mmCIF file of C-alpha atoms and ligand atoms in Angstrom:
data_model
loop_
_atom_site.group_PDB
_atom_site.id
_atom_site.type_symbol
_atom_site.label_atom_id
_atom_site.label_comp_id
_atom_site.label_asym_id
_atom_site.label_seq_id
_atom_site.Cartn_x
_atom_site.Cartn_y
_atom_site.Cartn_z
ATOM 1 C CA UNK A 1 114.389 90.745 64.398
ATOM 2 C CA UNK A 2 116.224 90.553 67.739
ATOM 3 C CA UNK A 3 117.941 87.190 68.079
ATOM 4 C CA UNK A 4 118.313 85.520 71.461
ATOM 5 C CA UNK A 5 121.989 86.310 71.650
ATOM 6 C CA UNK A 6 121.237 90.035 71.414
ATOM 7 C CA UNK A 7 118.333 89.714 73.861
ATOM 8 C CA UNK A 8 120.571 88.204 76.518
ATOM 9 C CA UNK A 9 122.758 91.283 76.306
ATOM 10 C CA UNK A 10 119.965 93.774 76.936
ATOM 11 C CA UNK A 11 120.803 95.210 80.328
ATOM 12 C CA UNK A 12 121.295 98.529 82.023
ATOM 13 C CA UNK A 13 122.679 100.107 85.149
ATOM 14 C CA UNK A 14 120.130 101.680 87.460
ATOM 15 C CA UNK A 15 121.488 104.974 88.771
ATOM 16 C CA UNK A 16 121.783 106.650 92.135
ATOM 17 C CA UNK A 17 118.477 106.025 93.875
ATOM 18 C CA UNK A 18 118.654 103.906 97.014
ATOM 19 C CA UNK A 19 116.542 102.545 99.840
ATOM 20 C CA UNK A 20 117.598 101.841 103.387
ATOM 21 C CA UNK A 21 116.252 100.714 106.729
ATOM 22 C CA UNK A 22 116.467 104.143 108.345
ATOM 23 C CA UNK A 23 114.892 106.314 105.647
ATOM 24 C CA UNK A 24 111.997 104.002 104.776
ATOM 25 C CA UNK A 25 108.892 104.793 106.807
ATOM 26 C CA UNK A 26 107.469 102.544 109.539
ATOM 27 C CA UNK A 27 104.207 101.950 107.738
ATOM 28 C CA UNK A 28 104.498 100.477 104.228
ATOM 29 C CA UNK A 29 101.367 102.351 103.060
ATOM 30 C CA UNK A 30 103.093 105.633 103.926
ATOM 31 C CA UNK A 31 106.189 104.413 102.122
ATOM 32 C CA UNK A 32 104.050 103.448 99.108
ATOM 33 C CA UNK A 33 102.559 106.937 99.060
ATOM 34 C CA UNK A 34 106.022 108.512 99.023
ATOM 35 C CA UNK A 35 107.052 106.368 96.054
ATOM 36 C CA UNK A 36 103.733 106.902 94.331
ATOM 37 C CA UNK A 37 104.029 110.707 94.574
ATOM 38 C CA UNK A 38 107.515 110.420 93.109
ATOM 39 C CA UNK A 39 106.382 108.298 90.173
ATOM 40 C CA UNK A 40 103.473 110.671 89.468
ATOM 41 C CA UNK A 41 105.989 113.495 89.135
ATOM 42 C CA UNK A 42 107.611 111.589 86.269
ATOM 43 C CA UNK A 43 104.418 112.127 84.231
ATOM 44 C CA UNK A 44 104.745 108.829 82.354
ATOM 45 C CA UNK A 45 101.892 106.600 81.161
ATOM 46 C CA UNK A 46 100.100 104.187 83.485
ATOM 47 C CA UNK A 47 101.718 104.831 86.880
ATOM 48 C CA UNK A 48 98.706 103.061 88.447
ATOM 49 C CA UNK A 49 99.085 99.911 86.343
ATOM 50 C CA UNK A 50 99.801 96.819 88.430
ATOM 51 C CA UNK A 51 100.066 93.133 87.655
ATOM 52 C CA UNK A 52 97.398 91.208 89.539
ATOM 53 C CA UNK A 53 98.200 87.527 90.076
ATOM 54 C CA UNK A 54 95.645 84.926 91.054
ATOM 55 C CA UNK A 55 95.544 81.129 90.995
ATOM 56 C CA UNK A 56 92.967 78.912 89.365
ATOM 57 C CA UNK A 57 91.359 75.768 90.826
ATOM 58 C CA UNK A 58 94.284 73.609 89.671
ATOM 59 C CA UNK A 59 96.752 75.914 91.405
ATOM 60 C CA UNK A 60 97.926 77.313 88.068
ATOM 61 C CA UNK A 61 98.936 80.972 88.427
ATOM 62 C CA UNK A 62 97.414 83.632 86.180
ATOM 63 C CA UNK A 63 98.203 87.324 85.835
ATOM 64 C CA UNK A 64 97.026 90.455 84.080
ATOM 65 C CA UNK A 65 97.290 94.233 84.378
ATOM 66 C CA UNK A 66 94.626 96.167 86.273
ATOM 67 C CA UNK A 67 94.630 99.776 87.466
ATOM 68 C CA UNK A 68 94.951 100.848 91.081
ATOM 69 C CA UNK A 69 91.914 103.010 91.815
ATOM 70 C CA UNK A 70 92.363 103.796 95.484
ATOM 71 C CA UNK A 71 94.193 103.162 98.721
ATOM 72 C CA UNK A 72 91.702 103.120 101.580
ATOM 73 C CA UNK A 73 91.826 101.736 105.119
ATOM 74 C CA UNK A 74 95.132 100.036 104.416
ATOM 75 C CA UNK A 75 93.855 98.264 101.306
ATOM 76 C CA UNK A 76 94.652 98.578 97.602
ATOM 77 C CA UNK A 77 91.539 98.841 95.403
ATOM 78 C CA UNK A 78 90.875 97.841 91.793
ATOM 79 C CA UNK A 79 87.681 97.423 89.752
ATOM 80 C CA UNK A 80 86.625 94.688 87.379
ATOM 81 C CA UNK A 81 83.891 92.342 86.208
ATOM 82 C CA UNK A 82 82.685 89.996 88.981
ATOM 83 C CA UNK A 83 82.121 87.193 86.442
ATOM 84 C CA UNK A 84 85.564 87.462 84.802
ATOM 85 C CA UNK A 85 88.205 84.739 84.975
ATOM 86 C CA UNK A 86 90.058 86.635 87.721
ATOM 87 C CA UNK A 87 86.844 87.001 89.773
ATOM 88 C CA UNK A 88 86.142 83.271 89.560
ATOM 89 C CA UNK A 89 89.718 82.526 90.603
ATOM 90 C CA UNK A 90 89.418 84.965 93.516
ATOM 91 C CA UNK A 91 86.160 83.383 94.688
ATOM 92 C CA UNK A 92 87.938 80.003 94.869
ATOM 93 C CA UNK A 93 91.202 81.307 96.320
ATOM 94 C CA UNK A 94 90.816 84.742 97.908
ATOM 95 C CA UNK A 95 94.539 85.552 97.894
ATOM 96 C CA UNK A 96 96.377 87.635 95.318
ATOM 97 C CA UNK A 97 99.701 89.246 94.529
ATOM 98 C CA UNK A 98 100.112 92.736 93.092
ATOM 99 C CA UNK A 99 103.203 93.987 91.344
ATOM 100 C CA UNK A 100 104.024 97.553 90.356
ATOM 101 C CA UNK A 101 107.019 98.098 88.077
ATOM 102 C CA UNK A 102 108.119 101.674 87.522
ATOM 103 C CA UNK A 103 111.043 101.430 85.105
ATOM 104 C CA UNK A 104 111.655 105.196 85.016
ATOM 105 C CA UNK A 105 112.876 104.997 88.615
ATOM 106 C CA UNK A 106 114.025 101.351 88.587
ATOM 107 C CA UNK A 107 111.460 100.505 91.242
ATOM 108 C CA UNK A 108 109.260 97.529 91.955
ATOM 109 C CA UNK A 109 106.661 97.055 94.707
ATOM 110 C CA UNK A 110 105.395 93.539 95.492
ATOM 111 C CA UNK A 111 102.286 93.007 97.579
ATOM 112 C CA UNK A 112 100.703 89.742 98.774
ATOM 113 C CA UNK A 113 97.526 89.366 100.733
ATOM 114 C CA UNK A 114 93.897 88.434 100.932
ATOM 115 C CA UNK A 115 91.207 90.024 98.804
ATOM 116 C CA UNK A 116 87.511 90.864 99.286
ATOM 117 C CA UNK A 117 84.883 92.682 97.275
ATOM 118 C CA UNK A 118 84.576 96.373 98.139
ATOM 119 C CA UNK A 119 81.272 97.503 99.644
ATOM 120 C CA UNK A 120 78.423 98.155 97.192
ATOM 121 C CA UNK A 121 78.565 101.801 98.176
ATOM 122 C CA UNK A 122 82.262 102.032 97.238
ATOM 123 C CA UNK A 123 81.587 100.355 93.869
ATOM 124 C CA UNK A 124 78.554 102.562 93.203
ATOM 125 C CA UNK A 125 80.492 105.701 94.014
ATOM 126 C CA UNK A 126 83.395 104.755 91.763
ATOM 127 C CA UNK A 127 81.117 103.599 88.919
ATOM 128 C CA UNK A 128 79.149 106.847 89.032
ATOM 129 C CA UNK A 129 82.383 108.788 88.512
ATOM 130 C CA UNK A 130 83.485 106.882 85.424
ATOM 131 C CA UNK A 131 83.042 108.417 81.963
ATOM 132 C CA UNK A 132 79.782 107.257 80.352
ATOM 133 C CA UNK A 133 81.685 105.335 77.665
ATOM 134 C CA UNK A 134 83.471 103.276 80.343
ATOM 135 C CA UNK A 135 80.175 102.687 82.147
ATOM 136 C CA UNK A 136 78.625 101.401 78.935
ATOM 137 C CA UNK A 137 81.550 99.179 78.098
ATOM 138 C CA UNK A 138 81.176 97.613 81.566
ATOM 139 C CA UNK A 139 77.526 96.928 80.670
ATOM 140 C CA UNK A 140 78.212 95.396 77.276
ATOM 141 C CA UNK A 141 81.346 93.336 77.882
ATOM 142 C CA UNK A 142 80.932 89.797 79.248
ATOM 143 C CA UNK A 143 84.568 89.963 80.332
ATOM 144 C CA UNK A 144 86.650 86.810 79.758
ATOM 145 C CA UNK A 145 83.783 85.000 77.946
ATOM 146 C CA UNK A 146 83.936 83.871 74.306
ATOM 147 C CA UNK A 147 82.237 86.278 71.905
ATOM 148 C CA UNK A 148 81.477 85.759 68.228
ATOM 149 C CA UNK A 149 83.118 88.916 66.915
ATOM 150 C CA UNK A 150 83.934 92.526 67.759
ATOM 151 C CA UNK A 151 80.872 93.815 65.912
ATOM 152 C CA UNK A 152 78.407 92.454 68.432
ATOM 153 C CA UNK A 153 80.191 94.437 71.165
ATOM 154 C CA UNK A 154 80.218 97.619 69.130
ATOM 155 C CA UNK A 155 76.563 97.299 68.114
ATOM 156 C CA UNK A 156 75.497 96.832 71.715
ATOM 157 C CA UNK A 157 77.727 99.717 72.772
ATOM 158 C CA UNK A 158 76.194 102.063 70.162
ATOM 159 C CA UNK A 159 72.670 101.007 71.109
ATOM 160 C CA UNK A 160 73.300 101.793 74.757
ATOM 161 C CA UNK A 161 74.998 105.089 74.001
ATOM 162 C CA UNK A 162 71.737 106.182 72.371
ATOM 163 C CA UNK A 163 69.560 104.661 75.061
ATOM 164 C CA UNK A 164 71.415 106.326 77.927
ATOM 165 C CA UNK A 165 72.075 109.696 76.303
ATOM 166 C CA UNK A 166 71.506 112.222 79.134
ATOM 167 C CA UNK A 167 70.445 109.480 81.578
ATOM 168 C CA UNK A 168 72.448 108.188 84.486
ATOM 169 C CA UNK A 169 73.504 104.557 84.477
ATOM 170 C CA UNK A 170 73.235 102.288 87.504
ATOM 171 C CA UNK A 171 76.197 100.054 88.231
ATOM 172 C CA UNK A 172 75.545 96.535 87.006
ATOM 173 C CA UNK A 173 75.639 93.940 89.815
ATOM 174 C CA UNK A 174 78.365 92.009 87.999
ATOM 175 C CA UNK A 175 80.834 94.872 88.069
ATOM 176 C CA UNK A 176 82.614 96.303 91.099
ATOM 177 C CA UNK A 177 85.706 96.598 93.196
ATOM 178 C CA UNK A 178 88.075 94.435 95.173
ATOM 179 C CA UNK A 179 90.172 95.479 98.155
ATOM 180 C CA UNK A 180 93.511 93.794 98.690
ATOM 181 C CA UNK A 181 94.564 93.469 102.347
ATOM 182 C CA UNK A 182 98.365 93.175 102.285
ATOM 183 C CA UNK A 183 100.210 90.807 104.580
ATOM 184 C CA UNK A 184 103.579 91.618 102.998
ATOM 185 C CA UNK A 185 104.891 94.533 100.953
ATOM 186 C CA UNK A 186 108.348 94.693 99.423
ATOM 187 C CA UNK A 187 110.026 97.779 97.986
ATOM 188 C CA UNK A 188 112.785 97.093 95.460
ATOM 189 C CA UNK A 189 115.147 99.755 94.285
ATOM 190 C CA UNK A 190 117.412 98.865 91.360
ATOM 191 C CA UNK A 191 121.068 99.772 92.037
ATOM 192 C CA UNK A 192 124.251 99.599 90.042
ATOM 193 C CA UNK A 193 126.213 96.343 89.756
ATOM 194 C CA UNK A 194 123.062 94.340 90.523
ATOM 195 C CA UNK A 195 123.439 95.155 94.249
ATOM 196 C CA UNK A 196 119.833 96.222 94.540
ATOM 197 C CA UNK A 197 118.019 97.316 97.711
ATOM 198 C CA UNK A 198 115.060 95.307 98.996
ATOM 199 C CA UNK A 199 113.107 96.421 102.047
ATOM 200 C CA UNK A 200 110.420 93.959 103.044
ATOM 201 C CA UNK A 201 107.515 94.617 105.436
ATOM 202 C CA UNK A 202 105.699 91.712 107.066
ATOM 203 C CA UNK A 203 102.567 92.110 109.179
ATOM 204 C CA UNK A 204 102.839 90.142 112.422
ATOM 205 C CA UNK A 205 99.870 88.447 114.177
ATOM 206 C CA UNK A 206 99.126 91.604 116.189
ATOM 207 C CA UNK A 207 98.992 93.726 113.026
ATOM 208 C CA UNK A 208 102.380 95.411 113.530
ATOM 209 C CA UNK A 209 104.550 95.859 110.450
ATOM 210 C CA UNK A 210 108.050 94.410 110.793
ATOM 211 C CA UNK A 211 110.712 95.669 108.432
ATOM 212 C CA UNK A 212 113.827 93.902 107.209
ATOM 213 C CA UNK A 213 116.335 94.024 104.387
ATOM 214 C CA UNK A 214 116.448 91.132 101.924
ATOM 215 C CA UNK A 215 119.385 90.136 99.734
ATOM 216 C CA UNK A 216 118.933 91.212 96.116
HETATM 217 C C1 FMN B 1 97.040 99.116 81.152
HETATM 218 C C2 FMN B 1 95.910 98.130 81.412
HETATM 219 C C3 FMN B 1 94.954 98.451 82.362
HETATM 220 C C4 FMN B 1 93.906 97.566 82.618
HETATM 221 N N1 FMN B 1 93.027 97.867 83.632
HETATM 222 C C5 FMN B 1 92.057 96.976 83.931
HETATM 223 C C6 FMN B 1 91.218 97.192 85.066
HETATM 224 O O1 FMN B 1 91.378 98.156 85.845
HETATM 225 N N2 FMN B 1 90.226 96.287 85.296
HETATM 226 C C7 FMN B 1 90.042 95.188 84.505
HETATM 227 O O2 FMN B 1 89.113 94.412 84.760
HETATM 228 N N3 FMN B 1 90.845 94.938 83.455
HETATM 229 C C8 FMN B 1 91.854 95.793 83.146
HETATM 230 N N4 FMN B 1 92.692 95.541 82.091
HETATM 231 C C9 FMN B 1 92.462 94.321 81.286
HETATM 232 C C10 FMN B 1 93.028 93.108 82.023
HETATM 233 O O3 FMN B 1 94.434 93.065 81.904
HETATM 234 C C11 FMN B 1 92.410 91.771 81.531
HETATM 235 O O4 FMN B 1 92.552 91.658 80.140
HETATM 236 C C12 FMN B 1 90.934 91.656 81.884
HETATM 237 O O5 FMN B 1 90.664 92.157 83.182
HETATM 238 C C13 FMN B 1 90.482 90.202 81.821
HETATM 239 O O6 FMN B 1 91.239 89.432 82.722
HETATM 240 P P1 FMN B 1 90.759 87.994 83.231
HETATM 241 O O7 FMN B 1 90.214 87.270 82.008
HETATM 242 O O8 FMN B 1 91.997 87.332 83.769
HETATM 243 O O9 FMN B 1 89.709 88.197 84.268
HETATM 244 C C14 FMN B 1 93.781 96.371 81.854
HETATM 245 C C15 FMN B 1 94.766 96.061 80.909
HETATM 246 C C16 FMN B 1 95.820 96.917 80.698
HETATM 247 C C17 FMN B 1 96.912 96.514 79.713
#
Protein backbone atom coordinates (compact mmCIF):
# COMPACT_ATOMS: atom_id res chain seq x y z
CA UNK A 1 0.00 0.00 0.00
CA UNK A 2 1.22 3.54 -0.77
CA UNK A 3 2.23 5.28 2.44
CA UNK A 4 1.76 9.01 2.87
CA UNK A 5 5.44 9.71 2.49
CA UNK A 6 5.40 8.15 -0.99
CA UNK A 7 2.14 9.91 -1.86
CA UNK A 8 3.62 13.31 -1.12
CA UNK A 9 6.32 12.60 -3.67
CA UNK A 10 3.95 11.81 -6.52
CA UNK A 11 4.47 14.66 -8.94
CA UNK A 12 5.26 15.28 -12.56
CA UNK A 13 6.39 17.96 -14.95
CA UNK A 14 3.82 19.07 -17.50
CA UNK A 15 5.51 19.52 -20.87
CA UNK A 16 5.56 22.16 -23.56
CA UNK A 17 1.96 23.27 -23.95
CA UNK A 18 1.25 26.89 -23.04
CA UNK A 19 -1.49 29.49 -22.98
CA UNK A 20 -1.16 33.21 -23.43
CA UNK A 21 -3.20 36.38 -23.69
CA UNK A 22 -2.64 36.83 -27.42
CA UNK A 23 -3.36 33.32 -28.68
CA UNK A 24 -6.44 32.64 -26.56
CA UNK A 25 -9.64 33.61 -28.34
CA UNK A 26 -11.85 36.55 -27.35
CA UNK A 27 -14.84 34.39 -26.54
CA UNK A 28 -14.25 31.68 -23.93
CA UNK A 29 -16.78 29.34 -25.62
CA UNK A 30 -14.66 29.47 -28.78
CA UNK A 31 -11.58 28.83 -26.68
CA UNK A 32 -13.35 25.90 -24.98
CA UNK A 33 -14.17 24.44 -28.38
CA UNK A 34 -10.52 24.63 -29.45
CA UNK A 35 -9.43 22.78 -26.31
CA UNK A 36 -12.28 20.32 -26.58
CA UNK A 37 -11.36 19.40 -30.18
CA UNK A 38 -7.79 18.87 -29.01
CA UNK A 39 -8.80 16.59 -26.15
CA UNK A 40 -11.09 14.58 -28.45
CA UNK A 41 -8.10 13.90 -30.68
CA UNK A 42 -6.40 12.19 -27.73
CA UNK A 43 -9.08 9.47 -27.89
CA UNK A 44 -9.04 8.85 -24.13
CA UNK A 45 -12.02 7.85 -21.96
CA UNK A 46 -14.56 10.39 -20.72
CA UNK A 47 -13.41 13.67 -22.31
CA UNK A 48 -16.90 15.04 -21.54
CA UNK A 49 -16.75 14.18 -17.84
CA UNK A 50 -16.94 17.24 -15.59
CA UNK A 51 -17.21 17.75 -11.86
CA UNK A 52 -20.44 19.54 -11.02
CA UNK A 53 -20.39 21.37 -7.68
CA UNK A 54 -23.49 22.57 -5.89
CA UNK A 55 -24.25 23.69 -2.34
CA UNK A 56 -26.88 22.35 0.00
CA UNK A 57 -29.23 24.36 2.24
CA UNK A 58 -26.59 24.59 4.98
CA UNK A 59 -24.06 25.98 2.51
CA UNK A 60 -22.14 22.70 2.50
CA UNK A 61 -20.57 22.08 -0.93
CA UNK A 62 -21.22 18.84 -2.80
CA UNK A 63 -19.75 17.51 -6.03
CA UNK A 64 -20.06 14.65 -8.48
CA UNK A 65 -19.18 13.78 -12.07
CA UNK A 66 -21.73 14.36 -14.83
CA UNK A 67 -21.28 14.32 -18.60
CA UNK A 68 -21.36 17.39 -20.81
CA UNK A 69 -24.05 16.75 -23.42
CA UNK A 70 -24.06 19.99 -25.37
CA UNK A 71 -22.91 23.57 -25.69
CA UNK A 72 -25.79 25.70 -26.92
CA UNK A 73 -26.48 29.44 -26.83
CA UNK A 74 -23.46 30.02 -24.63
CA UNK A 75 -24.51 27.44 -22.05
CA UNK A 76 -23.09 24.08 -20.98
CA UNK A 77 -25.72 21.31 -20.81
CA UNK A 78 -25.96 18.15 -18.71
CA UNK A 79 -28.81 15.73 -17.98
CA UNK A 80 -29.94 14.18 -14.73
CA UNK A 81 -32.82 13.27 -12.45
CA UNK A 82 -34.85 16.32 -11.35
CA UNK A 83 -35.49 14.74 -7.93
CA UNK A 84 -31.84 13.86 -7.23
CA UNK A 85 -29.78 15.44 -4.45
CA UNK A 86 -28.08 17.77 -6.96
CA UNK A 87 -31.47 18.88 -8.37
CA UNK A 88 -32.77 19.72 -4.90
CA UNK A 89 -29.60 21.67 -4.16
CA UNK A 90 -29.93 23.52 -7.47
CA UNK A 91 -33.56 24.43 -6.77
CA UNK A 92 -32.46 26.04 -3.48
CA UNK A 93 -29.29 27.65 -4.83
CA UNK A 94 -29.31 27.95 -8.62
CA UNK A 95 -25.55 28.46 -8.95
CA UNK A 96 -22.98 25.80 -9.80
CA UNK A 97 -19.35 25.26 -10.65
CA UNK A 98 -18.10 22.91 -13.36
CA UNK A 99 -14.60 21.55 -13.58
CA UNK A 100 -13.01 19.67 -16.47
CA UNK A 101 -9.64 18.02 -15.85
CA UNK A 102 -7.86 16.60 -18.87
CA UNK A 103 -4.67 15.06 -17.48
CA UNK A 104 -3.40 13.91 -20.89
CA UNK A 105 -2.82 17.56 -21.81
CA UNK A 106 -2.35 18.93 -18.27
CA UNK A 107 -5.41 21.12 -18.69
CA UNK A 108 -8.19 22.26 -16.41
CA UNK A 109 -11.24 24.41 -17.21
CA UNK A 110 -13.21 25.98 -14.35
CA UNK A 111 -16.66 27.43 -14.92
CA UNK A 112 -18.96 29.24 -12.47
CA UNK A 113 -22.43 30.50 -13.15
CA UNK A 114 -26.15 30.22 -12.76
CA UNK A 115 -28.14 27.19 -13.81
CA UNK A 116 -31.66 26.59 -15.17
CA UNK A 117 -33.57 23.60 -16.47
CA UNK A 118 -33.35 23.17 -20.24
CA UNK A 119 -36.60 23.51 -22.19
CA UNK A 120 -38.86 20.43 -22.27
CA UNK A 121 -38.24 20.22 -25.99
CA UNK A 122 -34.46 20.05 -25.47
CA UNK A 123 -34.87 17.33 -22.82
CA UNK A 124 -37.32 15.37 -24.98
CA UNK A 125 -35.02 15.53 -27.97
CA UNK A 126 -32.00 14.36 -25.99
CA UNK A 127 -33.97 11.62 -24.18
CA UNK A 128 -35.32 10.28 -27.47
CA UNK A 129 -31.75 9.86 -28.74
CA UNK A 130 -30.53 7.84 -25.77
CA UNK A 131 -30.13 4.06 -26.06
CA UNK A 132 -33.25 2.26 -24.79
CA UNK A 133 -31.31 0.78 -21.85
CA UNK A 134 -30.37 4.29 -20.66
CA UNK A 135 -33.96 5.45 -21.10
CA UNK A 136 -35.18 2.56 -18.97
CA UNK A 137 -32.60 3.11 -16.28
CA UNK A 138 -33.79 6.73 -16.06
CA UNK A 139 -37.31 5.35 -15.53
CA UNK A 140 -36.37 2.84 -12.85
CA UNK A 141 -33.79 4.72 -10.79
CA UNK A 142 -35.03 7.02 -8.01
CA UNK A 143 -31.65 8.73 -8.13
CA UNK A 144 -30.09 9.63 -4.76
CA UNK A 145 -32.90 7.93 -2.77
CA UNK A 146 -32.37 4.95 -0.44
CA UNK A 147 -33.21 1.61 -2.05
CA UNK A 148 -33.46 -1.78 -0.38
CA UNK A 149 -31.10 -3.65 -2.68
CA UNK A 150 -29.80 -3.85 -6.25
CA UNK A 151 -32.25 -6.61 -7.15
CA UNK A 152 -35.29 -4.36 -7.03
CA UNK A 153 -33.64 -2.09 -9.62
CA UNK A 154 -32.73 -4.97 -11.88
CA UNK A 155 -36.17 -6.58 -11.65
CA UNK A 156 -37.87 -3.32 -12.57
CA UNK A 157 -35.36 -2.79 -15.38
CA UNK A 158 -36.02 -6.27 -16.83
CA UNK A 159 -39.78 -5.80 -16.57
CA UNK A 160 -39.61 -2.55 -18.49
CA UNK A 161 -37.26 -3.93 -21.11
CA UNK A 162 -39.97 -6.47 -21.94
CA UNK A 163 -42.79 -3.96 -21.69
CA UNK A 164 -41.15 -1.45 -24.02
CA UNK A 165 -39.65 -3.88 -26.53
CA UNK A 166 -40.21 -2.18 -29.92
CA UNK A 167 -42.12 0.73 -28.33
CA UNK A 168 -40.87 4.25 -27.91
CA UNK A 169 -40.48 5.61 -24.40
CA UNK A 170 -41.63 9.07 -23.36
CA UNK A 171 -39.26 11.08 -21.20
CA UNK A 172 -40.32 10.92 -17.57
CA UNK A 173 -41.13 14.36 -16.11
CA UNK A 174 -38.54 13.87 -13.38
CA UNK A 175 -35.64 13.54 -15.79
CA UNK A 176 -34.15 16.26 -17.97
CA UNK A 177 -31.43 18.76 -18.62
CA UNK A 178 -29.82 21.77 -17.02
CA UNK A 179 -28.08 24.64 -18.79
CA UNK A 180 -25.22 26.37 -17.02
CA UNK A 181 -24.84 30.07 -17.86
CA UNK A 182 -21.19 30.91 -17.14
CA UNK A 183 -20.18 34.17 -15.52
CA UNK A 184 -16.51 33.15 -15.35
CA UNK A 185 -14.40 30.61 -17.21
CA UNK A 186 -10.77 29.87 -16.45
CA UNK A 187 -8.36 27.92 -18.64
CA UNK A 188 -5.40 26.38 -16.81
CA UNK A 189 -2.45 24.94 -18.62
CA UNK A 190 0.06 22.99 -16.53
CA UNK A 191 3.66 24.10 -17.20
CA UNK A 192 7.04 22.98 -15.99
CA UNK A 193 8.42 24.16 -12.64
CA UNK A 194 4.88 24.84 -11.39
CA UNK A 195 4.80 28.11 -13.39
CA UNK A 196 1.44 27.28 -14.89
CA UNK A 197 -0.64 29.49 -17.21
CA UNK A 198 -4.07 30.69 -16.11
CA UNK A 199 -6.26 32.75 -18.43
CA UNK A 200 -9.46 33.89 -16.78
CA UNK A 201 -12.55 35.28 -18.54
CA UNK A 202 -15.09 37.33 -16.60
CA UNK A 203 -18.40 38.50 -18.06
CA UNK A 204 -19.00 42.18 -17.31
CA UNK A 205 -22.46 43.72 -16.67
CA UNK A 206 -22.95 44.42 -20.39
CA UNK A 207 -22.20 40.80 -21.29
CA UNK A 208 -18.69 41.44 -22.65
CA UNK A 209 -16.01 38.90 -21.76
CA UNK A 210 -12.92 40.42 -20.14
CA UNK A 211 -9.74 38.39 -20.20
CA UNK A 212 -6.83 38.47 -17.78
CA UNK A 213 -3.92 36.35 -16.64
CA UNK A 214 -3.93 35.02 -13.08
CA UNK A 215 -0.90 33.92 -11.06
CA UNK A 216 -0.57 30.14 -10.87
C1 LIG B 1 -18.05 9.20 -15.53
C2 LIG B 1 -19.36 9.52 -14.83
C3 LIG B 1 -20.39 10.09 -15.57
C4 LIG B 1 -21.60 10.39 -14.95
N1 LIG B 1 -22.56 11.05 -15.68
C5 LIG B 1 -23.71 11.40 -15.06
C6 LIG B 1 -24.67 12.21 -15.75
O1 LIG B 1 -24.47 12.66 -16.90
N2 LIG B 1 -25.83 12.50 -15.09
C7 LIG B 1 -26.08 12.08 -13.82
O2 LIG B 1 -27.16 12.37 -13.29
N3 LIG B 1 -25.17 11.36 -13.13
C8 LIG B 1 -23.99 11.01 -13.71
N4 LIG B 1 -23.05 10.29 -13.02
C9 LIG B 1 -23.36 9.88 -11.63
C10 LIG B 1 -23.15 11.07 -10.69
O3 LIG B 1 -21.77 11.27 -10.45
C11 LIG B 1 -23.90 10.91 -9.34
O4 LIG B 1 -23.56 9.69 -8.74
C12 LIG B 1 -25.41 10.96 -9.52
O5 LIG B 1 -25.79 11.95 -10.47
C13 LIG B 1 -26.10 11.27 -8.20
O6 LIG B 1 -25.64 12.51 -7.71
P1 LIG B 1 -26.45 13.33 -6.59
O7 LIG B 1 -26.91 12.32 -5.56
O8 LIG B 1 -25.45 14.30 -6.02
O9 LIG B 1 -27.60 14.01 -7.26
C14 LIG B 1 -21.81 10.04 -13.59
C15 LIG B 1 -20.76 9.47 -12.86
C16 LIG B 1 -19.55 9.22 -13.47
C17 LIG B 1 -18.40 8.67 -12.63
